[in-house]
Amino acid sequence: CGADKSAAPIKIKALIVPKFEIGEMSGDDIGEAQLFYEEYCGGAKETAVPNMPGTARFFVNGNSGAAVLVSGMGKNACALALTAVLSDKNYDFSGAYIISVGCAGGSAGLTTLGDIVLVTGACDNELGHTADIREFEDANSQTTWFADSSYDVTAGKLLSSALADKVYGIIKDFKP
């Protein structure tokens, strides 16, 4: 990956994970990654990481300890890119905050691009949690799949309320 194997790993303080960028990392149409790259890793060259998916791009500011991982869209692309980066012995993520950013997580009609959404729970919509027939107003409505309550324990997770409270304290007064 071009890094000096005898050197100590670069300590990463924050890993920001947007899913895509429209074009260049700076100076053109803005996607999810560009402003983070310009602010925290501006001028950093893309860093090669073993086993990184072809859609992913990784940038590191070794001076500040900030890194941007453009993972590619979808949870599988994100999981593969994160696994590759977090496994790279050239970087120390032991004290890092990993911040997933992007368009997902907002509520239609309540949020817009640029809003900060603090996620306090997560669910996997591939396990049948995108709709529940009992929530439909029309009693004759049908779905094309069957919700399986045996997945309820694994498909949805509340996240650490202590961490959510800490993050909320940091972002609550943010004015866009």
Short mmCIF file of C-alpha atoms in Angstrom, two decimals:
data_model
loop_
_atom_site.label_atom_id
_atom_site.label_comp_id
_atom_site.label_asym_id
_atom_site.label_seq_id
_atom_site.Cartn_x
_atom_site.Cartn_y
_atom_site.Cartn_z
CA CYS A 1 0.00 0.00 0.00
CA GLY A 2 3.02 2.25 -0.27
CA ALA A 3 3.41 2.87 3.47
CA ASP A 4 6.68 2.22 5.28
CA LYS A 5 6.12 -1.13 7.02
CA SER A 6 8.72 -0.32 9.71
CA ALA A 7 6.97 2.92 10.69
CA ALA A 8 4.48 3.07 13.55
CA PRO A 9 0.86 2.95 12.45
CA ILE A 10 -0.79 6.32 11.77
CA LYS A 11 -3.17 7.08 14.63
CA ILE A 12 -6.62 7.90 13.26
CA LYS A 13 -8.80 10.08 15.50
CA ALA A 14 -11.87 10.26 13.23
CA LEU A 15 -12.88 8.18 10.23
CA ILE A 16 -15.64 9.87 8.24
CA VAL A 17 -17.52 7.45 5.96
CA PRO A 18 -19.59 9.03 3.18
CA LYS A 19 -20.88 6.58 0.59
CA PHE A 20 -20.24 8.42 -2.71
CA GLU A 21 -18.81 11.42 -4.49
CA ILE A 22 -20.16 12.76 -7.77
CA GLY A 23 -16.86 13.53 -9.49
CA GLU A 24 -13.58 14.88 -8.22
CA MET A 25 -12.87 15.17 -4.50
CA SER A 26 -12.54 18.95 -4.79
CA GLY A 27 -13.67 21.81 -6.98
CA ASP A 28 -16.66 20.39 -8.85
CA ASP A 29 -20.22 19.22 -8.09
CA ILE A 30 -20.56 18.34 -4.43
CA GLY A 31 -21.57 14.82 -3.42
CA GLU A 32 -21.54 13.28 0.06
CA ALA A 33 -17.74 13.20 0.40
CA GLN A 34 -16.39 16.43 -1.05
CA LEU A 35 -16.91 18.86 1.83
CA PHE A 36 -15.51 16.39 4.36
CA TYR A 37 -12.49 15.75 2.15
CA GLU A 38 -11.85 19.47 1.59
CA GLU A 39 -12.21 20.32 5.29
CA TYR A 40 -10.32 17.42 6.87
CA CYS A 41 -8.12 15.82 4.20
CA GLY A 42 -7.80 18.52 1.53
CA GLY A 43 -4.86 17.82 -0.74
CA ALA A 44 -4.33 14.27 0.56
CA LYS A 45 -3.71 11.71 -2.14
CA GLU A 46 -5.84 8.59 -2.35
CA THR A 47 -4.27 5.81 -0.27
CA ALA A 48 -4.22 2.22 -1.48
CA VAL A 49 -5.50 -0.36 1.00
CA PRO A 50 -5.21 -4.13 0.48
CA ASN A 51 -8.52 -5.87 -0.30
CA MET A 52 -10.34 -2.56 -0.79
CA PRO A 53 -13.37 -2.82 -3.10
CA GLY A 54 -12.85 -1.06 -6.41
CA THR A 55 -15.60 1.45 -5.67
CA ALA A 56 -14.00 2.63 -2.41
CA ARG A 57 -11.52 5.47 -1.93
CA PHE A 58 -9.47 6.25 1.20
CA PHE A 59 -7.78 9.53 2.17
CA VAL A 60 -5.74 10.25 5.30
CA ASN A 61 -4.52 13.47 6.87
CA GLY A 62 -1.65 12.10 8.94
CA ASN A 63 -1.10 15.47 10.64
CA SER A 64 -4.60 15.78 12.13
CA GLY A 65 -5.54 12.10 12.33
CA ALA A 66 -8.62 12.59 10.17
CA ALA A 67 -9.50 10.13 7.44
CA VAL A 68 -12.24 9.95 4.82
CA LEU A 69 -13.39 6.60 3.43
CA VAL A 70 -15.69 6.89 0.43
CA SER A 71 -17.11 3.41 0.80
CA GLY A 72 -19.46 2.99 -2.15
CA MET A 73 -23.24 2.83 -1.83
CA GLY A 74 -25.04 0.14 0.12
CA LYS A 75 -24.31 -1.60 3.35
CA ASN A 76 -22.35 -4.41 1.70
CA ALA A 77 -19.98 -2.00 -0.05
CA CYS A 78 -19.60 -0.05 3.19
CA ALA A 79 -18.95 -3.22 5.21
CA LEU A 80 -16.31 -4.46 2.74
CA ALA A 81 -14.54 -1.09 2.60
CA LEU A 82 -14.59 -0.68 6.39
CA THR A 83 -13.28 -4.20 6.90
CA ALA A 84 -10.38 -3.54 4.52
CA VAL A 85 -9.47 -0.19 6.11
CA LEU A 86 -9.87 -1.30 9.72
CA SER A 87 -7.73 -4.39 9.00
CA ASP A 88 -4.85 -2.38 7.53
CA LYS A 89 -1.98 -2.48 10.05
CA ASN A 90 -0.68 0.86 8.73
CA TYR A 91 -3.41 2.63 10.72
CA ASP A 92 -4.37 2.62 14.39
CA PHE A 93 -8.15 3.00 14.83
CA SER A 94 -8.15 1.99 18.52
CA GLY A 95 -9.34 5.41 19.73
CA ALA A 96 -11.07 6.58 16.57
CA TYR A 97 -14.61 7.80 16.16
CA ILE A 98 -16.19 6.26 13.08
CA ILE A 99 -18.80 8.61 11.65
CA SER A 100 -21.11 7.39 8.91
CA VAL A 101 -22.49 10.31 6.92
CA GLY A 102 -24.83 10.59 4.00
CA CYS A 103 -28.38 10.83 2.80
CA ALA A 104 -29.76 7.76 4.59
CA GLY A 105 -31.31 8.06 8.03
CA GLY A 106 -33.56 11.03 7.44
CA SER A 107 -37.33 10.99 7.61
CA ALA A 108 -39.23 11.86 4.44
CA GLY A 109 -40.94 15.20 4.89
CA LEU A 110 -39.08 15.97 8.11
CA THR A 111 -35.44 16.20 7.03
CA THR A 112 -33.52 17.46 4.06
CA LEU A 113 -29.99 17.03 2.71
CA GLY A 114 -27.66 18.80 5.12
CA ASP A 115 -29.68 18.09 8.26
CA ILE A 116 -27.95 16.31 11.10
CA VAL A 117 -29.76 13.11 12.05
CA LEU A 118 -28.63 11.45 15.27
CA VAL A 119 -29.34 7.75 14.92
CA THR A 120 -30.28 6.07 18.20
CA GLY A 121 -31.34 2.76 16.72
CA ALA A 122 -30.85 0.80 13.54
CA CYS A 123 -32.85 -1.81 11.70
CA ASP A 124 -32.13 -3.98 8.71
CA ASN A 125 -34.79 -3.40 6.10
CA GLU A 126 -33.71 -6.55 4.29
CA LEU A 127 -35.11 -8.57 7.18
CA GLY A 128 -38.64 -7.33 6.64
CA HIS A 129 -38.66 -4.11 8.62
CA THR A 130 -39.56 -1.67 5.86
CA ALA A 131 -43.30 -2.08 6.25
CA ASP A 132 -45.77 -3.91 8.41
CA ILE A 133 -49.19 -4.79 7.02
CA ARG A 134 -50.70 -3.88 10.39
CA GLU A 135 -49.60 -0.27 9.83
CA PHE A 136 -51.51 0.13 6.56
CA GLU A 137 -54.75 2.11 6.68
CA ASP A 138 -56.32 -0.03 3.95
CA ALA A 139 -57.23 -3.40 5.48
CA ASN A 140 -57.03 -4.97 1.99
CA SER A 141 -53.37 -3.98 1.48
CA GLN A 142 -50.86 -6.71 0.78
CA THR A 143 -47.11 -7.03 0.83
CA THR A 144 -44.95 -9.22 -1.41
CA TRP A 145 -43.03 -10.68 1.53
CA PHE A 146 -43.87 -11.96 4.97
CA ALA A 147 -42.46 -10.29 8.08
CA ASP A 148 -40.82 -12.89 10.29
CA SER A 149 -40.90 -12.00 13.98
CA SER A 150 -38.04 -14.42 14.66
CA TYR A 151 -35.72 -11.76 13.16
CA ASP A 152 -36.92 -9.01 15.51
CA VAL A 153 -34.09 -9.57 17.98
CA THR A 154 -31.34 -9.40 15.34
CA ALA A 155 -32.84 -7.03 12.78
CA GLY A 156 -33.23 -4.03 15.05
CA LYS A 157 -30.85 -2.68 17.66
CA LEU A 158 -31.00 0.30 19.97
CA LEU A 159 -27.62 1.94 20.11
CA SER A 160 -25.78 3.12 23.22
CA SER A 161 -27.91 5.80 24.88
CA ALA A 162 -24.84 7.13 26.74
CA LEU A 163 -22.98 7.62 23.45
CA ALA A 164 -26.07 9.13 21.80
CA ASP A 165 -26.39 11.58 24.71
CA LYS A 166 -22.71 12.51 24.37
CA VAL A 167 -23.03 13.11 20.62
CA TYR A 168 -26.24 15.08 21.12
CA GLY A 169 -24.44 17.37 23.55
CA ILE A 170 -21.88 18.08 20.83
CA ILE A 171 -24.36 18.72 17.97
CA LYS A 172 -27.44 20.18 19.68
CA ASP A 173 -26.51 23.82 19.08
CA PHE A 174 -25.25 23.34 15.52
CA LYS A 175 -26.62 25.91 13.09
CA PRO A 176 -26.23 25.03 9.40
#
